[in-house]
Amino acid sequence: MASGPDVIGPGSLAPRPYASGPLVSGRPVPGPLAPSPLSPSPYDVLVLDRDLPRVHGDDVARRLVAAGSPTRILMLTAATAVEDRVHGLDLGADDYLGKPFEFPELVSRVRALRRRSARPPLPPLLERDGLRVDTVRRTATRDGRDLDLSPKEFSVLQILLEADGAVVSAEELLERAWDVHTDPFTGAVRVCMSKLRAKVGEPGLIRTVQGVGYVL
């Protein structure tokens, strides 16, 4: 979905002009933004303009995440302040690209997100030490208590559970749960981990391995 002058069509990443409006894989979405082409989505990556004319891109991202869509979201916007980027990523976007941008960078980011989508499908449930993560409904509980996680906190917890006791580096968490181009020195992982630990509660389950990463 996009509303700028370039389209990523099926099987190619070539620019071409089109009339501005909601699109799926280069084709207009029927109606005022019919949700059916979006969920469940057969696409690896959705290029989503945050400033769509009839519905805000945030609402589209929120609906996709709530529906458990595996489609990766690359959000485009002219709002490039740090708080705007953080808000977009917290909604569940996998990457965030400010306007104006160079087309080769857009292509590079889409390809990086496609590589992430190529990973094997997750089991519907991940469980460990009282934690229960439903990867389809994107819900997480501990001993039956809802953890009320943000999309990023959920992704981090899911990655740690997938590792099955192995250490996960901050770099891997950044690559898989955040924008692939996120500055590794932003402290985003550390801040998210602090919030996640508080929600998971005591006794603590997530351990820091100094200089290596995190383990659950």
Tab-separated table of C-alpha atoms in Angstrom:
chain	number	residue	atom	x	y	z
A	1	MET	CA	0.000	0.000	0.000
A	2	ALA	CA	1.372	3.391	-0.920
A	3	SER	CA	0.302	6.803	-2.121
A	4	GLY	CA	3.457	8.270	-3.628
A	5	PRO	CA	4.797	8.119	-7.206
A	6	ASP	CA	6.538	4.733	-7.001
A	7	VAL	CA	5.026	1.256	-6.873
A	8	ILE	CA	6.528	-2.049	-5.879
A	9	GLY	CA	4.642	-4.530	-8.004
A	10	PRO	CA	4.604	-8.329	-7.853
A	11	GLY	CA	7.869	-9.868	-8.964
A	12	SER	CA	9.658	-6.581	-9.444
A	13	LEU	CA	10.842	-3.478	-7.676
A	14	ALA	CA	10.449	-0.968	-10.482
A	15	PRO	CA	9.099	2.589	-10.238
A	16	ARG	CA	6.141	3.626	-12.376
A	17	PRO	CA	3.518	6.392	-12.097
A	18	TYR	CA	0.009	5.763	-10.851
A	19	ALA	CA	-2.943	7.676	-9.462
A	20	SER	CA	-2.589	8.451	-5.770
A	21	GLY	CA	-4.726	6.281	-3.494
A	22	PRO	CA	-4.688	3.064	-1.444
A	23	LEU	CA	-2.919	0.253	-3.291
A	24	VAL	CA	-2.113	-3.397	-2.734
A	25	SER	CA	0.918	-4.598	-4.707
A	26	GLY	CA	0.455	-1.764	-7.184
A	27	ARG	CA	-3.310	-2.242	-7.581
A	28	PRO	CA	-6.011	0.015	-6.065
A	29	VAL	CA	-7.863	-1.424	-3.080
A	30	PRO	CA	-11.610	-1.573	-3.876
A	31	GLY	CA	-13.896	0.612	-1.799
A	32	PRO	CA	-12.818	3.211	0.789
A	33	LEU	CA	-10.108	0.785	1.997
A	34	ALA	CA	-11.505	-2.705	2.055
A	35	PRO	CA	-9.722	-4.682	4.789
A	36	SER	CA	-10.117	-8.051	3.064
A	37	PRO	CA	-7.045	-7.715	0.790
A	38	LEU	CA	-4.948	-6.910	3.853
A	39	SER	CA	-5.853	-9.662	6.319
A	40	PRO	CA	-4.871	-12.381	6.083
A	41	SER	CA	-2.300	-11.031	3.650
A	42	PRO	CA	-0.437	-13.180	1.107
A	43	TYR	CA	2.275	-10.534	0.807
A	44	ASP	CA	5.725	-10.656	2.384
A	45	VAL	CA	6.059	-6.875	2.756
A	46	LEU	CA	3.558	-4.021	2.877
A	47	VAL	CA	4.870	-0.546	1.961
A	48	LEU	CA	2.439	1.619	3.905
A	49	ASP	CA	2.149	5.379	3.528
A	50	ARG	CA	1.279	6.745	6.946
A	51	ASP	CA	-0.596	9.693	5.408
A	52	LEU	CA	-3.234	7.902	3.333
A	53	PRO	CA	-6.059	10.158	2.095
A	54	ARG	CA	-9.046	8.362	3.668
A	55	VAL	CA	-7.640	6.339	6.548
A	56	HIS	CA	-4.513	6.880	8.615
A	57	GLY	CA	-1.677	4.430	8.044
A	58	ASP	CA	-1.481	3.929	11.807
A	59	ASP	CA	-4.982	2.432	11.744
A	60	VAL	CA	-4.025	0.021	8.954
A	61	ALA	CA	-0.894	-1.086	10.848
A	62	ARG	CA	-2.896	-1.500	14.051
A	63	ARG	CA	-5.499	-3.690	12.302
A	64	LEU	CA	-2.855	-5.878	10.681
A	65	VAL	CA	-1.041	-6.462	13.970
A	66	ALA	CA	-4.313	-7.178	15.793
A	67	ALA	CA	-5.225	-9.717	13.102
A	68	GLY	CA	-1.894	-11.510	13.558
A	69	SER	CA	-0.794	-10.833	9.980
A	70	PRO	CA	2.745	-12.117	9.251
A	71	THR	CA	3.247	-9.401	6.613
A	72	ARG	CA	6.192	-7.097	7.331
A	73	ILE	CA	5.305	-3.398	7.371
A	74	LEU	CA	7.547	-0.656	5.952
A	75	MET	CA	6.004	2.678	6.912
A	76	LEU	CA	6.597	5.783	4.774
A	77	THR	CA	5.976	9.259	6.148
A	78	ALA	CA	7.040	12.874	6.094
A	79	ALA	CA	6.926	12.862	9.916
A	80	THR	CA	10.538	12.021	10.749
A	81	ALA	CA	10.937	13.279	14.323
A	82	VAL	CA	12.214	10.684	16.786
A	83	GLU	CA	8.872	10.499	18.588
A	84	ASP	CA	7.082	9.886	15.268
A	85	ARG	CA	9.451	7.057	14.348
A	86	VAL	CA	9.127	5.500	17.804
A	87	HIS	CA	5.327	5.705	17.633
A	88	GLY	CA	5.219	4.078	14.204
A	89	LEU	CA	7.504	1.244	15.246
A	90	ASP	CA	5.614	0.710	18.496
A	91	LEU	CA	2.426	0.258	16.479
A	92	GLY	CA	4.031	-2.772	14.879
A	93	ALA	CA	5.830	-1.399	11.818
A	94	ASP	CA	9.030	-3.317	11.078
A	95	ASP	CA	10.792	-0.391	9.407
A	96	TYR	CA	10.228	3.337	8.994
A	97	LEU	CA	11.427	5.490	6.089
A	98	GLY	CA	11.116	9.263	6.028
A	99	LYS	CA	10.277	11.321	2.957
A	100	PRO	CA	11.916	12.313	0.740
A	101	PHE	CA	13.915	9.131	0.174
A	102	GLU	CA	16.023	7.566	-2.548
A	103	PHE	CA	14.356	4.665	-4.364
A	104	PRO	CA	17.409	2.344	-4.021
A	105	GLU	CA	17.158	2.699	-0.234
A	106	LEU	CA	13.474	1.732	-0.345
A	107	VAL	CA	14.340	-1.326	-2.441
A	108	SER	CA	17.115	-2.296	-0.003
A	109	ARG	CA	14.795	-2.053	2.985
A	110	VAL	CA	12.051	-4.075	1.273
A	111	ARG	CA	14.554	-6.804	0.409
A	112	ALA	CA	15.811	-6.887	3.997
A	113	LEU	CA	12.252	-7.284	5.268
A	114	ARG	CA	11.594	-10.045	2.730
A	115	ARG	CA	14.594	-11.941	4.078
A	116	ARG	CA	13.024	-11.792	7.529
A	117	SER	CA	9.724	-13.074	6.116
A	118	ALA	CA	11.497	-16.101	4.651
A	119	ARG	CA	12.099	-17.592	8.114
A	120	PRO	CA	10.183	-20.809	8.926
A	121	PRO	CA	6.666	-20.297	10.335
A	122	LEU	CA	6.371	-20.076	14.110
A	123	PRO	CA	4.502	-22.623	16.200
A	124	PRO	CA	1.155	-21.185	17.326
A	125	LEU	CA	2.121	-21.416	21.013
A	126	LEU	CA	5.441	-20.812	22.780
A	127	GLU	CA	5.616	-21.779	26.469
A	128	ARG	CA	8.341	-21.650	29.107
A	129	ASP	CA	8.451	-21.109	32.889
A	130	GLY	CA	4.791	-20.106	33.124
A	131	LEU	CA	4.980	-17.840	30.079
A	132	ARG	CA	2.529	-18.566	27.289
A	133	VAL	CA	2.805	-16.695	23.994
A	134	ASP	CA	0.179	-17.096	21.288
A	135	THR	CA	1.946	-16.142	18.044
A	136	VAL	CA	-1.317	-16.109	16.076
A	137	ARG	CA	-3.394	-13.897	18.364
A	138	ARG	CA	-0.234	-12.098	19.553
A	139	THR	CA	-1.129	-12.391	23.222
A	140	ALA	CA	1.169	-13.198	26.140
A	141	THR	CA	0.397	-14.396	29.659
A	142	ARG	CA	2.347	-15.483	32.726
A	143	ASP	CA	0.615	-17.969	34.975
A	144	GLY	CA	-2.665	-16.917	33.370
A	145	ARG	CA	-2.067	-13.171	33.852
A	146	ASP	CA	-2.293	-11.021	30.704
A	147	LEU	CA	0.994	-9.139	30.220
A	148	ASP	CA	-0.533	-6.393	28.014
A	149	LEU	CA	2.608	-6.056	25.871
A	150	SER	CA	3.248	-3.469	23.176
A	151	PRO	CA	3.991	-4.892	19.684
A	152	LYS	CA	7.742	-4.408	20.201
A	153	GLU	CA	7.714	-5.978	23.677
A	154	PHE	CA	5.770	-8.917	22.277
A	155	SER	CA	8.290	-9.373	19.447
A	156	VAL	CA	11.243	-9.323	21.848
A	157	LEU	CA	9.617	-11.861	24.189
A	158	GLN	CA	8.750	-14.071	21.233
A	159	ILE	CA	12.347	-14.009	19.948
A	160	LEU	CA	13.696	-14.904	23.387
A	161	LEU	CA	11.274	-17.822	23.672
A	162	GLU	CA	12.152	-19.019	20.164
A	163	ALA	CA	15.811	-19.160	21.209
A	164	ASP	CA	14.877	-21.908	23.712
A	165	GLY	CA	17.432	-20.955	26.361
A	166	ALA	CA	20.149	-19.687	24.005
A	167	VAL	CA	21.566	-16.171	24.342
A	168	VAL	CA	20.134	-13.618	21.890
A	169	SER	CA	22.338	-10.621	21.099
A	170	ALA	CA	21.067	-7.044	21.125
A	171	GLU	CA	22.076	-6.848	17.460
A	172	GLU	CA	19.782	-9.746	16.553
A	173	LEU	CA	16.921	-8.209	18.510
A	174	LEU	CA	17.425	-4.908	16.669
A	175	GLU	CA	17.459	-6.638	13.301
A	176	ARG	CA	14.394	-8.783	13.927
A	177	ALA	CA	12.150	-6.591	16.077
A	178	TRP	CA	13.093	-3.077	14.975
A	179	ASP	CA	13.947	-1.145	11.850
A	180	VAL	CA	16.914	-2.918	10.238
A	181	HIS	CA	18.674	0.445	10.030
A	182	THR	CA	18.165	1.390	13.696
A	183	ASP	CA	21.261	2.889	15.288
A	184	PRO	CA	22.630	0.172	17.628
A	185	PHE	CA	23.626	2.867	20.113
A	186	THR	CA	20.101	4.236	20.608
A	187	GLY	CA	19.468	2.082	23.683
A	188	ALA	CA	16.128	0.933	22.216
A	189	VAL	CA	16.713	-2.693	23.210
A	190	ARG	CA	17.736	-1.797	26.758
A	191	VAL	CA	14.667	0.426	27.264
A	192	CYS	CA	12.300	-2.178	25.802
A	193	MET	CA	13.890	-4.921	27.901
A	194	SER	CA	13.397	-2.885	31.070
A	195	LYS	CA	9.680	-2.434	30.314
A	196	LEU	CA	9.305	-6.091	29.354
A	197	ARG	CA	10.916	-7.296	32.583
A	198	ALA	CA	8.577	-5.093	34.615
A	199	LYS	CA	5.524	-6.562	32.870
A	200	VAL	CA	6.744	-10.165	33.124
A	201	GLY	CA	7.205	-9.589	36.861
A	202	GLU	CA	8.932	-11.529	39.618
A	203	PRO	CA	10.698	-13.821	39.856
A	204	GLY	CA	12.691	-12.420	36.951
A	205	LEU	CA	13.026	-14.688	33.928
A	206	ILE	CA	15.089	-12.576	31.521
A	207	ARG	CA	18.795	-12.532	32.311
A	208	THR	CA	21.459	-10.222	30.880
A	209	VAL	CA	24.688	-11.895	29.784
A	210	GLN	CA	27.165	-9.028	29.917
A	211	GLY	CA	28.738	-8.268	26.557
A	212	VAL	CA	26.760	-11.036	24.844
A	213	GLY	CA	23.005	-10.459	25.037
A	214	TYR	CA	19.892	-11.726	26.787
A	215	VAL	CA	18.566	-15.161	27.690
A	216	LEU	CA	15.236	-16.446	28.938
